[in-house]
Structure formats: structure tokens, C-alpha cells
mmCIF file of C-alpha atoms in Angstrom:
data_model
loop_
_atom_site.group_PDB
_atom_site.id
_atom_site.type_symbol
_atom_site.label_atom_id
_atom_site.label_comp_id
_atom_site.label_asym_id
_atom_site.label_seq_id
_atom_site.Cartn_x
_atom_site.Cartn_y
_atom_site.Cartn_z
ATOM 1 C CA MET E 9 -5.162 30.158 -57.818
ATOM 2 C CA SER E 10 -5.898 26.498 -57.981
ATOM 3 C CA GLY E 11 -4.088 23.364 -57.046
ATOM 4 C CA THR E 12 -4.429 19.889 -55.756
ATOM 5 C CA SER E 13 -3.347 18.377 -52.523
ATOM 6 C CA GLY E 14 -3.000 14.845 -51.394
ATOM 7 C CA SER E 15 -0.854 12.446 -49.492
ATOM 8 C CA VAL E 16 1.294 9.539 -50.380
ATOM 9 C CA ALA E 17 1.180 6.539 -48.108
ATOM 10 C CA ALA E 18 3.766 3.828 -48.262
ATOM 11 C CA ALA E 19 3.179 0.423 -46.721
ATOM 12 C CA THR E 20 5.514 0.248 -43.719
ATOM 13 C CA ALA E 21 5.628 -1.881 -40.621
ATOM 14 C CA ASP E 22 4.237 -0.407 -37.421
ATOM 15 C CA ASP E 23 6.533 -1.339 -34.520
ATOM 16 C CA GLU E 24 5.954 -0.901 -30.797
ATOM 17 C CA TYR E 25 8.389 -1.896 -28.037
ATOM 18 C CA GLU E 26 8.012 -2.959 -24.440
ATOM 19 C CA ILE E 27 10.595 -3.929 -21.834
ATOM 20 C CA LEU E 28 9.441 -7.056 -19.996
ATOM 21 C CA CYS E 29 10.912 -9.243 -17.263
ATOM 22 C CA ASP E 30 11.052 -12.960 -16.662
ATOM 23 C CA ASP E 31 12.952 -15.244 -14.264
ATOM 24 C CA ALA E 32 16.270 -14.342 -15.934
ATOM 25 C CA GLY E 33 15.825 -10.549 -16.043
ATOM 26 C CA SER E 34 14.812 -7.880 -18.567
ATOM 27 C CA PHE E 35 14.320 -8.254 -22.311
ATOM 28 C CA LEU E 36 12.783 -6.303 -25.194
ATOM 29 C CA ARG E 37 9.593 -7.379 -26.946
ATOM 30 C CA ARG E 38 8.859 -5.794 -30.341
ATOM 31 C CA TYR E 39 5.330 -5.919 -31.679
ATOM 32 C CA SER E 40 5.263 -5.499 -35.469
ATOM 33 C CA THR E 41 2.109 -5.108 -37.518
ATOM 34 C CA GLU E 42 2.277 -5.803 -41.236
ATOM 35 C CA ASP E 43 -0.735 -6.369 -43.432
ATOM 36 C CA GLY E 44 -2.983 -6.557 -40.356
ATOM 37 C CA THR E 45 -0.968 -9.321 -38.668
ATOM 38 C CA THR E 46 0.804 -8.683 -35.359
ATOM 39 C CA VAL E 47 4.047 -10.519 -34.656
ATOM 40 C CA ALA E 48 5.911 -10.419 -31.320
ATOM 41 C CA THR E 49 9.698 -10.752 -31.412
ATOM 42 C CA ASP E 50 11.807 -11.053 -28.228
ATOM 43 C CA THR E 51 15.397 -9.802 -28.114
ATOM 44 C CA GLU E 52 18.025 -8.842 -25.589
ATOM 45 C CA LEU E 53 17.899 -5.168 -24.621
ATOM 46 C CA ASP E 54 20.256 -4.438 -27.537
ATOM 47 C CA GLY E 55 17.291 -5.057 -29.891
ATOM 48 C CA VAL E 56 19.301 -7.475 -32.040
ATOM 49 C CA THR E 57 20.258 -10.621 -30.112
ATOM 50 C CA ALA E 58 17.444 -13.196 -30.016
ATOM 51 C CA TYR E 59 15.985 -13.942 -26.594
ATOM 52 C CA ALA E 60 13.881 -16.868 -25.299
ATOM 53 C CA PRO E 61 11.890 -15.945 -22.147
ATOM 54 C CA SER E 62 12.023 -18.285 -19.174
ATOM 55 C CA GLY E 63 9.385 -18.498 -16.457
ATOM 56 C CA ASP E 64 6.534 -16.039 -16.064
ATOM 57 C CA VAL E 65 6.717 -12.925 -18.243
ATOM 58 C CA VAL E 66 5.539 -9.706 -16.513
ATOM 59 C CA ARG E 67 5.975 -5.982 -16.903
ATOM 60 C CA CYS E 68 9.152 -5.091 -15.054
ATOM 61 C CA ASP E 69 7.414 -2.464 -12.961
ATOM 62 C CA ALA E 70 4.518 -4.787 -12.101
ATOM 63 C CA GLU E 71 4.205 -5.446 -8.400
ATOM 64 C CA GLN E 72 4.064 -8.994 -7.185
ATOM 65 C CA ALA E 73 0.589 -10.355 -6.650
ATOM 66 C CA ALA E 74 -0.899 -8.173 -3.967
ATOM 67 C CA GLU E 75 -1.977 -9.703 -0.715
ATOM 68 C CA PRO E 76 -5.698 -9.346 -0.130
ATOM 69 C CA ASN E 77 -6.601 -6.321 1.934
ATOM 70 C CA PRO E 78 -7.138 -7.284 5.551
ATOM 71 C CA LEU E 79 -10.417 -6.685 7.294
ATOM 72 C CA ILE E 80 -10.147 -3.860 9.802
ATOM 73 C CA GLY E 81 -12.193 -3.865 12.996
ATOM 74 C CA SER E 82 -12.875 -0.621 14.846
ATOM 75 C CA THR E 83 -13.875 0.082 18.424
ATOM 76 C CA ALA E 84 -14.848 3.239 20.289
ATOM 77 C CA GLN E 85 -15.040 3.309 24.068
ATOM 78 C CA ARG E 86 -16.092 6.145 26.360
ATOM 79 C CA GLN E 87 -14.898 6.296 29.943
ATOM 80 C CA THR E 88 -16.509 8.651 32.453
ATOM 81 C CA GLY E 89 -15.216 8.810 36.019
ATOM 82 C CA ALA E 90 -12.817 6.295 37.533
ATOM 83 C CA GLY E 91 -11.965 3.186 35.501
ATOM 84 C CA ALA E 92 -9.578 1.914 32.878
ATOM 85 C CA VAL E 93 -9.630 1.142 29.162
ATOM 86 C CA THR E 94 -6.947 -1.234 27.863
ATOM 87 C CA ILE E 95 -6.000 -1.543 24.194
ATOM 88 C CA ALA E 96 -3.958 -4.704 23.659
ATOM 89 C CA ALA E 97 -0.728 -4.709 21.647
ATOM 90 C CA GLY E 98 -1.244 -5.322 17.920
ATOM 91 C CA ALA E 99 -3.607 -2.438 17.113
ATOM 92 C CA ARG E 100 -3.224 -0.540 13.832
ATOM 93 C CA SER E 101 -4.276 2.782 15.370
ATOM 94 C CA VAL E 102 -5.272 4.249 18.736
ATOM 95 C CA THR E 103 -6.819 7.700 19.231
ATOM 96 C CA LEU E 104 -7.650 9.466 22.509
ATOM 97 C CA VAL E 105 -9.754 12.588 23.064
ATOM 98 C CA VAL E 106 -9.988 13.974 26.625
ATOM 99 C CA TYR E 107 -13.120 16.035 27.304
ATOM 100 C CA ALA E 108 -12.772 16.572 31.061
ATOM 101 C CA GLY E 109 -10.691 15.591 34.066
ATOM 102 C CA ALA E 110 -7.110 14.380 34.174
ATOM 103 C CA PRO E 111 -6.883 10.731 33.065
ATOM 104 C CA THR E 112 -3.554 8.983 32.586
ATOM 105 C CA VAL E 113 -2.022 6.832 29.864
ATOM 106 C CA ALA E 114 0.640 4.147 30.325
ATOM 107 C CA ILE E 115 2.179 2.658 27.175
ATOM 108 C CA GLY E 116 3.860 -0.729 27.203
ATOM 109 C CA GLY E 117 3.839 -0.953 30.990
ATOM 110 C CA GLY E 118 5.736 2.320 31.313
ATOM 111 C CA THR E 119 5.098 5.194 33.699
ATOM 112 C CA ALA E 120 1.601 6.691 33.527
ATOM 113 C CA VAL E 121 1.411 10.242 32.154
ATOM 114 C CA THR E 122 -1.360 12.641 33.189
ATOM 115 C CA LEU E 123 -3.352 14.199 30.357
ATOM 116 C CA ALA E 124 -5.198 17.526 30.502
ATOM 117 C CA ALA E 125 -8.737 18.203 29.274
ATOM 118 C CA GLY E 126 -8.653 19.111 25.572
ATOM 119 C CA THR E 127 -5.822 16.672 24.787
ATOM 120 C CA SER E 128 -6.099 14.685 21.566
ATOM 121 C CA LEU E 129 -3.480 12.031 20.763
ATOM 122 C CA SER E 130 -3.138 9.420 18.011
ATOM 123 C CA TRP E 131 -0.784 6.525 17.355
ATOM 124 C CA GLY E 132 -0.798 4.528 14.144
ATOM 125 C CA VAL E 133 1.106 2.548 11.538
ATOM 126 C CA ASP E 134 1.189 2.966 7.750
ATOM 127 C CA ARG E 135 1.281 -0.543 6.346
ATOM 128 C CA GLY E 136 -1.039 -3.318 7.334
ATOM 129 C CA GLY E 137 -1.843 -6.597 5.700
ATOM 130 C CA PRO E 138 -0.403 -10.001 6.420
ATOM 131 C CA GLY E 139 2.994 -9.439 7.978
ATOM 132 C CA GLY E 140 2.333 -5.679 8.086
ATOM 133 C CA GLU E 141 2.976 -3.201 10.844
ATOM 134 C CA GLN E 142 1.197 -3.128 14.194
ATOM 135 C CA LEU E 143 1.585 -1.082 17.344
ATOM 136 C CA GLN E 144 3.719 -3.289 19.570
ATOM 137 C CA ASP E 145 2.688 -1.911 22.963
ATOM 138 C CA GLN E 146 -0.382 -2.173 25.138
ATOM 139 C CA PHE E 147 -2.103 1.124 26.016
ATOM 140 C CA VAL E 148 -3.807 1.577 29.414
ATOM 141 C CA PHE E 149 -5.956 4.694 29.822
ATOM 142 C CA THR E 150 -7.088 5.274 33.412
ATOM 143 C CA GLY E 151 -9.818 7.695 34.386
ATOM 144 C CA VAL E 152 -10.127 9.411 37.752
ATOM 145 C CA ALA E 153 -13.132 11.130 39.318
ATOM 146 C CA GLY E 154 -14.380 13.773 36.866
ATOM 147 C CA SER E 155 -12.723 12.171 33.811
ATOM 148 C CA ASP E 156 -14.528 11.983 30.479
ATOM 149 C CA PHE E 157 -12.613 10.636 27.478
ATOM 150 C CA VAL E 158 -13.066 8.540 24.344
ATOM 151 C CA ILE E 159 -10.661 5.948 22.949
ATOM 152 C CA SER E 160 -11.006 4.617 19.409
ATOM 153 C CA SER E 161 -8.840 1.890 17.925
ATOM 154 C CA THR E 162 -8.502 -0.240 14.807
ATOM 155 C CA ARG E 163 -6.929 -3.646 14.235
ATOM 156 C CA GLU E 164 -6.907 -6.389 11.651
ATOM 157 C CA VAL E 165 -9.520 -9.047 12.230
#
């Protein structure tokens, strides 16, 4: 049995589409390639009505220019025996680990709560950056005789 095989190629345009946005809203951009030349044609979303972009053209799902990531400063403080550690309002995170004794914590000037040895607590916010979230309260950790605890915190610098 013998035969031949082959393919037939016809010269056709290669079209690709993308939905873009500008100051006026969404529109359709068609990229056509014919004879090695690419041509971009803008239309309304119906694909027929001509469209003239206004303002900056971006992908519709593109986020606005991202704010630069803030610098984050970290501190770790150990308190043994009597004494206090204060974390000012505006921190991004605060973490406490109690190793011994019964220190207390007062948040935002509220009533102090006694903590048992082995306690581990954390407070934090998700979004930082300029205008981002911060813990709004001051934290005051007070050690008594026999206390041993560590406080770590982060904040934008």
C-alpha cells in the first residue's frame, strides 16, 4: 500500500484580541498579522464600532502603580523580674512569649490582665504601606518578681 500525504496551507490573517481600559472604560484591541506585518485595530467591545482610546491605556486587570514597599523595623526585648516594656501605638505586629512568672499586659490604657507562664500571644495587621493598617493601641507589659518574658514587635520605619 502506498500513498502520499501533505498539507495545504492558505494565507490567512492571524488575529489576537485583548480587552484594554483607558480613561473612558473598556475597549477591544485586535492584533492582526498579515504578510509579517502586525496591525492593531481598536473597537468598542462589539468588535465592529471604531474606538479611539483616551488617556493612558492599560490592561483592565492591571493594578494601579504599586506603592513602594515600606521598610520594616523589628525589635526584641527581654524582661526579667520587675519592670515594664511599652510598645507605642502604630506597630504592625506585637508578639509576647512568657517563660516564667505572672506578668501583666494592658492594651490601650485598659485594665491589666495577668498572664501565666507558657502564654504566647500575637497581634498584627495584614496590610502595611503608606496609609496601611497599624495597631492603634499602646501595649504595656509589666513584669513582677520572677517574671521572664520576651516581646518582639515590627513597625514601618
